[in-house]
Coordinates of C-alpha atoms and ligand atoms in Angstrom, one line a residue:
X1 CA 115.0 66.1 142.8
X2 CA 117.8 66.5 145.2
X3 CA 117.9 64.3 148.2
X4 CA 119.6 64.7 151.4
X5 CA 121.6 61.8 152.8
X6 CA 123.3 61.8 156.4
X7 CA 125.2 59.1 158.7
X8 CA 124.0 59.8 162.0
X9 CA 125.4 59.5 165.3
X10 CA 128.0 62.3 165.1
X11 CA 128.2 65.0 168.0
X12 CA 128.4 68.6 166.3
X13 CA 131.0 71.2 167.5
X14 CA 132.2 74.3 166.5
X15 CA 130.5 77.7 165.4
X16 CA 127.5 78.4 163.2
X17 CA 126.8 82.0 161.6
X18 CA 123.5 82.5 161.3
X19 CA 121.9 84.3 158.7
X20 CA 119.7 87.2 158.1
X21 CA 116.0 85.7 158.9
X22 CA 114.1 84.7 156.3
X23 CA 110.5 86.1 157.4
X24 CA 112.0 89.2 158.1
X25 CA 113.7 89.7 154.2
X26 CA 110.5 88.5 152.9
X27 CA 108.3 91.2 155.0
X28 CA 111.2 93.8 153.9
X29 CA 111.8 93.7 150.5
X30 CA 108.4 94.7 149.2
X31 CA 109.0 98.1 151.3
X32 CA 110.7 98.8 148.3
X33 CA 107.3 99.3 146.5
X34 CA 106.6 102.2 148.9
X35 CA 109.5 104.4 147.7
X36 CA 110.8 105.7 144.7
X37 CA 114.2 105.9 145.9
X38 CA 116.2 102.1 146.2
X39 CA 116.0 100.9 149.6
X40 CA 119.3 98.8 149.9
X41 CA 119.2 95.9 152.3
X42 CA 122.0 94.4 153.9
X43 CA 122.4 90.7 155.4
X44 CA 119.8 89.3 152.4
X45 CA 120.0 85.0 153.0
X46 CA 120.7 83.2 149.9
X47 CA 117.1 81.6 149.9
X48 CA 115.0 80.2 147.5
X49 CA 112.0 82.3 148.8
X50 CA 114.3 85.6 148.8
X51 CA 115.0 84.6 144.7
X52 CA 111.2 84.5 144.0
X53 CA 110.4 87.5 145.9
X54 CA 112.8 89.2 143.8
X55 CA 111.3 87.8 140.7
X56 CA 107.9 89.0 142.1
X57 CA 109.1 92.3 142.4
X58 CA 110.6 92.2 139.3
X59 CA 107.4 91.4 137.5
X60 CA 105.7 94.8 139.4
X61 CA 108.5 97.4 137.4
X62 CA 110.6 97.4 140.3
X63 CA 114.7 96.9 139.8
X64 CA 117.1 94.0 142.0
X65 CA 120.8 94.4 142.2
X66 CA 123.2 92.4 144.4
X67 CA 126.0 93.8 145.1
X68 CA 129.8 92.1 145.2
X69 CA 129.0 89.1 147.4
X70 CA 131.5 86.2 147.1
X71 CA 130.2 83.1 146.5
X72 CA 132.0 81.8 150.2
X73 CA 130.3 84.4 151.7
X74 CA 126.7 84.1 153.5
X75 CA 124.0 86.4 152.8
X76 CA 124.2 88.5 150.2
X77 CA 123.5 92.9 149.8
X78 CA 120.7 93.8 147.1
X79 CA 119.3 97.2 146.2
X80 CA 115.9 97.2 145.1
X81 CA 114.5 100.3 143.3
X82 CA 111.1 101.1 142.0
X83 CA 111.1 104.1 140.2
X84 CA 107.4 103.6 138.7
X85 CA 105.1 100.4 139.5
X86 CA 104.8 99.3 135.9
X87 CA 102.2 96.3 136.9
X88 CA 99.7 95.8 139.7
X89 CA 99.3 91.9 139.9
X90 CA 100.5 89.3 141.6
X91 CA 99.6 86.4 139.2
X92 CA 99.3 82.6 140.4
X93 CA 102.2 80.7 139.2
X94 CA 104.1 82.8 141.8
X95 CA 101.8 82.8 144.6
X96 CA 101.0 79.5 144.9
X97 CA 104.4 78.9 145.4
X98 CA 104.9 81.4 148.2
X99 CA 102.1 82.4 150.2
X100 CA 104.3 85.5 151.5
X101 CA 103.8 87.3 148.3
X102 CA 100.4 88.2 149.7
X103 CA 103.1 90.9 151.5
X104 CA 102.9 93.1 147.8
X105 CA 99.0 93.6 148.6
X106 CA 99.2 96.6 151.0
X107 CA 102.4 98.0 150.2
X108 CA 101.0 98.3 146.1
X109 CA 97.6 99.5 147.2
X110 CA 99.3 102.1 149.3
X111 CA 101.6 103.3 146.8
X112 CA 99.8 102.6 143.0
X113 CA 96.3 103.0 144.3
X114 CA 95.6 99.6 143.5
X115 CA 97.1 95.6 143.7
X116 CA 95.3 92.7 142.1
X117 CA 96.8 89.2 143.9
X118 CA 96.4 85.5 143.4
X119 CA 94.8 84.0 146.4
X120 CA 97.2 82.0 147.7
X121 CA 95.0 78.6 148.1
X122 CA 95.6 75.3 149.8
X123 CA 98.6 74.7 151.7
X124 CA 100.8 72.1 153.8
X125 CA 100.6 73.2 156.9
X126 CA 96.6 73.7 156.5
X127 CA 94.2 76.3 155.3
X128 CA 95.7 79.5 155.8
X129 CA 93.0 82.1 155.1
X130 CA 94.3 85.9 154.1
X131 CA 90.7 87.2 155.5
X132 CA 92.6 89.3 157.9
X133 CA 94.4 91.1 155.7
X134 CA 91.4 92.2 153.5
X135 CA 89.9 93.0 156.6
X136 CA 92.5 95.6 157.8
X137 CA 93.1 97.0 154.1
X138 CA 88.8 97.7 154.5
X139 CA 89.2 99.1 157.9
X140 CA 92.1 101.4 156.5
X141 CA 89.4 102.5 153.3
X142 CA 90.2 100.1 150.2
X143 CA 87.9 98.6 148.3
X144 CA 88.2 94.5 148.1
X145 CA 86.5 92.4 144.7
X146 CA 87.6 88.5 145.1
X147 CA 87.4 87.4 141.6
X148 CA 88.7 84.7 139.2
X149 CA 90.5 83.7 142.3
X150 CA 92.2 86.7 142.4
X151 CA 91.5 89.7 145.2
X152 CA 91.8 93.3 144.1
X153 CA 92.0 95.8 146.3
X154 CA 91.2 99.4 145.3
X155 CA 91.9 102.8 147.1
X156 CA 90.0 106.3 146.9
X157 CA 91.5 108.3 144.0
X158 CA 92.6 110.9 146.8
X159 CA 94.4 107.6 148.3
X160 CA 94.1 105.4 151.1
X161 CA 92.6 107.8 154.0
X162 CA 94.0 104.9 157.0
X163 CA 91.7 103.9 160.2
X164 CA 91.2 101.7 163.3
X165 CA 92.3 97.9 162.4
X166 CA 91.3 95.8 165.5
X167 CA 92.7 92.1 164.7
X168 CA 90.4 89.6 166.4
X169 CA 93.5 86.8 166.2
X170 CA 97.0 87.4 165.8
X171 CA 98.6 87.3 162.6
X172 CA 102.1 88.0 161.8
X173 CA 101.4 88.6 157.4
X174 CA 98.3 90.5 158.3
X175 CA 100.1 93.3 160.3
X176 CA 102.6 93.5 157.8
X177 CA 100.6 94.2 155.0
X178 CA 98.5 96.7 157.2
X179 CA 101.6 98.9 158.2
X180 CA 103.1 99.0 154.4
X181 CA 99.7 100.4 153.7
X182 CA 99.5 102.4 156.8
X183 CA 102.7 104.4 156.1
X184 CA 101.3 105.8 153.0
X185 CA 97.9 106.7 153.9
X186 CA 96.4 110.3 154.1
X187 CA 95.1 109.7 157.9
X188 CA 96.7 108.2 161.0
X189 CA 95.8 104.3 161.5
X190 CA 95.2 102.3 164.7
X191 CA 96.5 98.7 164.5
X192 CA 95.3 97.0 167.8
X193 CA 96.5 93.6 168.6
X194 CA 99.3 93.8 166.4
X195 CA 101.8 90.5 166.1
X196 CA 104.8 91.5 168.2
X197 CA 107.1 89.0 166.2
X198 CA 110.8 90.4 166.1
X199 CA 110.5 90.1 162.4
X200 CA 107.2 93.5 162.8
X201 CA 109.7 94.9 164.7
X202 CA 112.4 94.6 162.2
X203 CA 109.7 96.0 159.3
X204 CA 108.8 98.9 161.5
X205 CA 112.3 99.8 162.1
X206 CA 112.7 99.7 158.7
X207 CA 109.7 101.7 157.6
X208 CA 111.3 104.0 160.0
X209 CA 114.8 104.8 158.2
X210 CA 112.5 105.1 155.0
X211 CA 110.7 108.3 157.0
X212 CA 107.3 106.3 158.3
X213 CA 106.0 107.2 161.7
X214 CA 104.8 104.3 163.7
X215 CA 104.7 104.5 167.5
X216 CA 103.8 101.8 170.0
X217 CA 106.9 99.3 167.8
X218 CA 106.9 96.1 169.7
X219 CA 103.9 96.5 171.7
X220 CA 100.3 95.5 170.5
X221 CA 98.5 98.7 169.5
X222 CA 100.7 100.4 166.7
X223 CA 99.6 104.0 165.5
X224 CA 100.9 105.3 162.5
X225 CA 100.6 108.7 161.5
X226 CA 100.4 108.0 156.6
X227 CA 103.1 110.4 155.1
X228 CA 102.9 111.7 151.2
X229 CA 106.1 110.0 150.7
X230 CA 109.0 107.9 151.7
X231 CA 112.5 108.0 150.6
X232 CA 115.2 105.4 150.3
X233 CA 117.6 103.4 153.3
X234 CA 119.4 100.9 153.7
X235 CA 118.7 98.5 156.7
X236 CA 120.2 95.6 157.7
X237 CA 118.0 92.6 157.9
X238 CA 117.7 90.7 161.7
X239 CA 119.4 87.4 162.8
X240 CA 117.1 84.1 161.5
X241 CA 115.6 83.2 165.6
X242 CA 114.3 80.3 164.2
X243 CA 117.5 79.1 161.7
X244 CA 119.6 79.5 165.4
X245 CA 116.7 77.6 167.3
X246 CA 116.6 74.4 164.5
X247 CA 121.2 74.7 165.2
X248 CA 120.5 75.0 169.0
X249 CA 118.5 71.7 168.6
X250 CA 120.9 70.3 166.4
X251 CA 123.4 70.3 169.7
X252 CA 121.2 69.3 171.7
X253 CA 120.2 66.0 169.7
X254 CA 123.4 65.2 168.8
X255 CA 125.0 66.1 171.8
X256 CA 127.0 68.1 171.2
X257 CA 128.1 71.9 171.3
X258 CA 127.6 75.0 169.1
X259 CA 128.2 78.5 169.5
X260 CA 125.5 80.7 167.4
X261 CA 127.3 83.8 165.9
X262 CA 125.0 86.8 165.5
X263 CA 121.9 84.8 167.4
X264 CA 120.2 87.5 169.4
X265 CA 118.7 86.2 172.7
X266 CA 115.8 88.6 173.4
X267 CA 114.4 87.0 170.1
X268 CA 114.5 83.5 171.4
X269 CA 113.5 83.7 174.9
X270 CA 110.6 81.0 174.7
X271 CA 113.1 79.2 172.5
X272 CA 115.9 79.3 175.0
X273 CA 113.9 78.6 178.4
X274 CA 112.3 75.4 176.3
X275 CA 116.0 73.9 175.7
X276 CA 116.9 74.9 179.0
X277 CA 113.7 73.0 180.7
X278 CA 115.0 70.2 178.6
X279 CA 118.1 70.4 180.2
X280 CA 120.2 71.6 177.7
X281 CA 123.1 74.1 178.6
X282 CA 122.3 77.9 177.2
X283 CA 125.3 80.4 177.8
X284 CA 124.7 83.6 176.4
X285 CA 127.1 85.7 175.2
X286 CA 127.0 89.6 173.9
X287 CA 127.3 88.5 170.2
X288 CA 126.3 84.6 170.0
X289 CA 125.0 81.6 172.4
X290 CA 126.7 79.0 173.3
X291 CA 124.2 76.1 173.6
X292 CA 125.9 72.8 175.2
X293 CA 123.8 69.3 175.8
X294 CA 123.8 68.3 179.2
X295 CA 123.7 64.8 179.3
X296 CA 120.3 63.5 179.1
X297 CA 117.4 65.3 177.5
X298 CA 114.2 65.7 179.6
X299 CA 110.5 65.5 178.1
X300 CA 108.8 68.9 178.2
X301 CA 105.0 70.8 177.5
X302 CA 104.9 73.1 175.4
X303 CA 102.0 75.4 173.5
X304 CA 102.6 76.7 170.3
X305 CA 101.7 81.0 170.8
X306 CA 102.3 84.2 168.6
X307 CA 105.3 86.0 170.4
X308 CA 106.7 86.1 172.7
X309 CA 105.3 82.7 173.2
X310 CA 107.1 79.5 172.0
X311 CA 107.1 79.7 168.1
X312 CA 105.1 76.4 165.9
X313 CA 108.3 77.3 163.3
X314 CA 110.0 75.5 166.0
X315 CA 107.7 72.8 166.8
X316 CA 108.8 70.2 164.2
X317 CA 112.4 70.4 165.7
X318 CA 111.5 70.4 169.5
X319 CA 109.4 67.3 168.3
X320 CA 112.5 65.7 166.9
X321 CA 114.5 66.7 169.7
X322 CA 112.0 65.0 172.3
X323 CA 111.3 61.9 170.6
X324 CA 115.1 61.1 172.0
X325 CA 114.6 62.8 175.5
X326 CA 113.2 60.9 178.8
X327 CA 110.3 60.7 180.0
X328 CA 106.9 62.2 177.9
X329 CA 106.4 65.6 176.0
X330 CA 103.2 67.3 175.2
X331 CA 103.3 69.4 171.9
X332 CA 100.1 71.6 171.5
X333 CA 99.4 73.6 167.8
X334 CA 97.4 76.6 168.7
X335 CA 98.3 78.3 165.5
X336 CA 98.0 76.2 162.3
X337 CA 95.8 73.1 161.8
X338 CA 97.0 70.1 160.3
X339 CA 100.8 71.0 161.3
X340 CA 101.6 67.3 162.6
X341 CA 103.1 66.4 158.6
X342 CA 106.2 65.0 160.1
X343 CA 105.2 62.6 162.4
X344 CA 104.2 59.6 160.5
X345 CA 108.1 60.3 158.8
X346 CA 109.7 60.8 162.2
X347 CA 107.3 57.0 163.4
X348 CA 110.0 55.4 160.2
X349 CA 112.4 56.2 162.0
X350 CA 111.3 55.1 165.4
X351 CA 110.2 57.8 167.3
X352 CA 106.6 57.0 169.7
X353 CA 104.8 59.9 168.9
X354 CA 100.2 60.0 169.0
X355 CA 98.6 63.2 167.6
X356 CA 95.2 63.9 169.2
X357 CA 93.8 66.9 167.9
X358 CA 95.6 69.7 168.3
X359 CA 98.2 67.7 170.7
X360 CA 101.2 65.1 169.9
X361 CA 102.1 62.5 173.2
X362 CA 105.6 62.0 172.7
X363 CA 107.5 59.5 174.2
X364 CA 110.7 59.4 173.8
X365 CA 113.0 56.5 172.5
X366 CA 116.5 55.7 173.2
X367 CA 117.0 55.6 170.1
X368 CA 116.3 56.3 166.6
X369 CA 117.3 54.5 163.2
X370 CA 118.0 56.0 159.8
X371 CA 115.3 55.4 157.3
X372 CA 114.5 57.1 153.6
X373 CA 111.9 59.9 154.5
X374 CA 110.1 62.8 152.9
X375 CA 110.0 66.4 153.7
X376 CA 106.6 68.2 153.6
X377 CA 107.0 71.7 154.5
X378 CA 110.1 73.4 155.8
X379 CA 110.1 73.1 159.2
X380 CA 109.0 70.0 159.1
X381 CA 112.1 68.8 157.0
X382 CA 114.1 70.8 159.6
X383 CA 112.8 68.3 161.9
X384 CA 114.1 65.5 159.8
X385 CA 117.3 66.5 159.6
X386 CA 117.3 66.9 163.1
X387 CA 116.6 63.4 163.7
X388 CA 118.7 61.9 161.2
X389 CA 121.7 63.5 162.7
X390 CA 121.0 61.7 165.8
X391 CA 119.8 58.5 164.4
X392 CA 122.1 55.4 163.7
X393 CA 122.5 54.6 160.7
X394 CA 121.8 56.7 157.2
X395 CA 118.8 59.0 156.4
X396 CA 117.8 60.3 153.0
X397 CA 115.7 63.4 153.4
X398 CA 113.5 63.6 149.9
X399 CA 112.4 66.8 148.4
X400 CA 114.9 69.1 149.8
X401 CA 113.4 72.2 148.1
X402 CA 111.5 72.8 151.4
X403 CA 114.3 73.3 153.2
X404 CA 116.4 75.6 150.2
X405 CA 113.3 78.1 151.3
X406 CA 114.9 78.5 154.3
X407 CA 117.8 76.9 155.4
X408 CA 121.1 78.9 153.4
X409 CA 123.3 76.5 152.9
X410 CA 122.4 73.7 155.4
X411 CA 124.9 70.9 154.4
X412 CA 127.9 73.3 154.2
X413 CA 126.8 74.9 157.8
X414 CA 126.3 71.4 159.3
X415 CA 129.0 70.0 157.7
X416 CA 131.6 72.1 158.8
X417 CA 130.3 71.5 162.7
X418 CA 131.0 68.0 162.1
X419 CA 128.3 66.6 160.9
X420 CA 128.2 63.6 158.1
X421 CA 125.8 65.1 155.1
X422 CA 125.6 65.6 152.1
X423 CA 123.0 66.6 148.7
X424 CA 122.6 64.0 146.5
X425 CA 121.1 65.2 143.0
X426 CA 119.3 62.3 141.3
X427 CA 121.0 63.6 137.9
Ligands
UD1_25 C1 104.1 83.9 159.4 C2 105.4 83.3 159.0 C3 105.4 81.8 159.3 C4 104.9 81.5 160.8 C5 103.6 82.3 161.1 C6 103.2 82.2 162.5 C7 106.3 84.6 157.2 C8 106.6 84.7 155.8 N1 105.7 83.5 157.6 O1 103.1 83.3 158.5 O2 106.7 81.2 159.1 O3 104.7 80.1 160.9 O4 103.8 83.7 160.7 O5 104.2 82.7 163.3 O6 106.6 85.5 158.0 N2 95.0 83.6 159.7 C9 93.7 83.8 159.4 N3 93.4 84.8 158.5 C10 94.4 85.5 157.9 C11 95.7 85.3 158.3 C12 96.0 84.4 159.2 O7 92.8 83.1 159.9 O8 94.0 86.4 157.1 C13 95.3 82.6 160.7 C14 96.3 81.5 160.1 O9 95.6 80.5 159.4 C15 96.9 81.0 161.3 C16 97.1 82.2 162.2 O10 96.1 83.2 161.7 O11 96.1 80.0 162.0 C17 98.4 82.9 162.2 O12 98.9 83.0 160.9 P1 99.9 84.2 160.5 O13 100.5 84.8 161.7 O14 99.1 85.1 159.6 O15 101.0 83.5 159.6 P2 101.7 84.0 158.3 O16 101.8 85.5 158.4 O17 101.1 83.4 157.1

């Protein structure tokens, strides 16, 4: 298994592209079940969780090409085609590896009539139910077995007639799979309390070029009036907020300077004021942001929130930028339990950190020392890296495949900002 190994103590400089988000290719490319027509999406990362969508798809009859991209280049175009939806399930040995391929459930119901998927079980960052979206594909008129540890959801033989979803918590997967099935259905459907996450927005836009009708984008009640059919686009997928949030913290911990190329503020806003409260410097600029430490980093409160709120993707980094600031933070997870994995790792390497309940007391350190440490979930290894750019001495981040999920080439990005880091295989 490959390992990460950095010499701290370097300031970082220079200009980071960032790449097309993550969350928002994975909600994207199973809109190409809803079509018959190849849906051509621009701006792909060159992820590990983009590669096993596309095997997913693959397995379901529909078609992946990438186009021309040079190996130098980041992100990558790829048209994806499903002429007919040759299977309907989703089996285990994919799912269990990444909970968004829940995303195929609604757009396959809407199109084939039926979708059989794993359940996704058990997972790092806690028990992450998919309740909510059997709920809204109910609401909407399918019919849900759980069996075999597998859920199958059905739809009328005259299709999907649509309805009035009213989410009682906000969830970012759940929408998505409820406008796939939405824009498909005979009927109009009501989605109230909607996730606003830029990445919905990005799907609805989307869903838009392919012929959907969806009013209310951005806001929390979404009505969407089902069309017979959709036809092809090609859409180009939004700036990673949270790939430029983890690089914004990466100046500020190191103290250094980066400009984020492509970054889109109105995405990070929470982001942005938190670094700012910290006292980092934020410039932003029409195509990029210039982020710029300040000197000393203050200690800060923050609440994890759906959007616009600040985002729990970015809580494992703040964490690791705090544990060096002044003064005491308080970090509060209000949306997953059990989301604290890289705390005892961040405690090798010095930081003063106490979780109780749903809170972590940071105080922060003036320094922290390099140590051999273990990655548990992305974000979470994000926050690793974070600290072990700061930290004197040498870090070895273990299991790296977390963050090849979703962090396109980290050590080349880093490393040509100045940083000291490298991959080490172990053969
Ligand atoms: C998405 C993101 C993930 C991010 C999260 C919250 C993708 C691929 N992943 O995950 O990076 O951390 O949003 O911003 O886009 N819940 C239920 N029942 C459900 C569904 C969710 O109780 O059926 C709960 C979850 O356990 C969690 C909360 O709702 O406590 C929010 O989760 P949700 O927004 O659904 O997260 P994901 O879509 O899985």
């Amino acid at each position: 298994m490959d390992k990460i190994f950095i010499r701290g103590g370097k300031p970082l400089s220079g200009r980071v592209t960032i790449s097309g988000a993550k969350n928002a290719a994975l909600t994207l490319m199973p809109c190409a079940l809803l079509t018959d027509e190849p849906l051509t999406l621009r701006n792909l990362p060159r992820l590990a969780d983009v590669d096993s969508f596309g095997h997913l798809l693959n397995q379901l009859g529909v078609s992946t090409m990438v186009e021309g991209a040079r190996p130098e280049d980041f992100g990558r175009v790829m048209t994806l085609r499903a002429g007919k939806i040759t299977a309907t399930v989703a089996p285990y040995d994919i799912v269990r590896k990444m909970r968004a391929s829940i995303l195929v459930l609604g757009p396959m119901l809407a199109r084939a009539g039926e979708a059989t998927v794993s359940l996704p079980g058990g997972c790092a960052i806690g028990n992450r139910p998919i309740d909510l979206h059997l709920k809204a594909l109910e609401a909407m008129g399918a019919e849900i077995e759980l069996a075999s540890g597998y859920v199958k959801a059905t739809a009328p033989k005259s299709g999907l007639p649509g309805g009035h979803v009213v989410f009682p918590l906000v969830s970012v997967g759940a929408t998505e799979n409820a406008v796939m099935a939405a824009v498909l259905a005979r009927g109009e459907t009501i989605i109230d309390n909607a996730a606003r996450e830029p990445e919905i927005i990005d799907l609805c836009r989307c869903l838009v070029a392919m012929g959907a009708k969806i009013e209310g984008i951005g806001t929390e009640r979404l009505v969407i009036q089902g069309r017979d059919r959709l036809h092809g686009a090609t859409y180009q997928v939004m700036p990673d907020r949270i790939e430029a949030g983890s690089y914004a913290c990466a100046a500020a911990i190191t103290h250094g300077e980066l400009e984020l190329v492509g970054a889109r503020h109105g995405d990070m806003t929470a982001i942005l004021a938190g670094l700012a409260d910290a006292g980092v410097h934020i410039e932003e600029r029409p195509d990029s942001i210039l982020v710029k430490a300040n000197g000393t980093l203050n200690g800060l409160t923050l609440s994890t929130a759906p959007f616009p709120a600040f985002p729990t993707d970015m809580q494992a980094q703040f964490m690791a930028m705090l544990a060096l600031a002044e003064g005491a933070s308080v970090l509060t997870e209000t949306i997953f339990e059990n989301r604290y994995m890289h705390v005892p790792e961040l405690a090798r390497m010095g930081a003063d950190i106490q979780v109780r309940g749903r809170s972590a007391v940071v105080r922060g350190v003036p320094k922290l020392n390099g140590a051999e440490v273990m990655a548990t979930d992305l974000r979470a290894s994000m926050g690793l890296i974070l600290a072990g750019l700061a930290a004197e001495g040498e870090t070895r981040v273990h299991r790296v495949y977390h963050l090849d999920r979703g962090y396109e080439r980290l050590e080349e990005k880093l490393s040509a900002v100045g940083a000291d880091i490298e991959r080490q295989s172990d053969g």
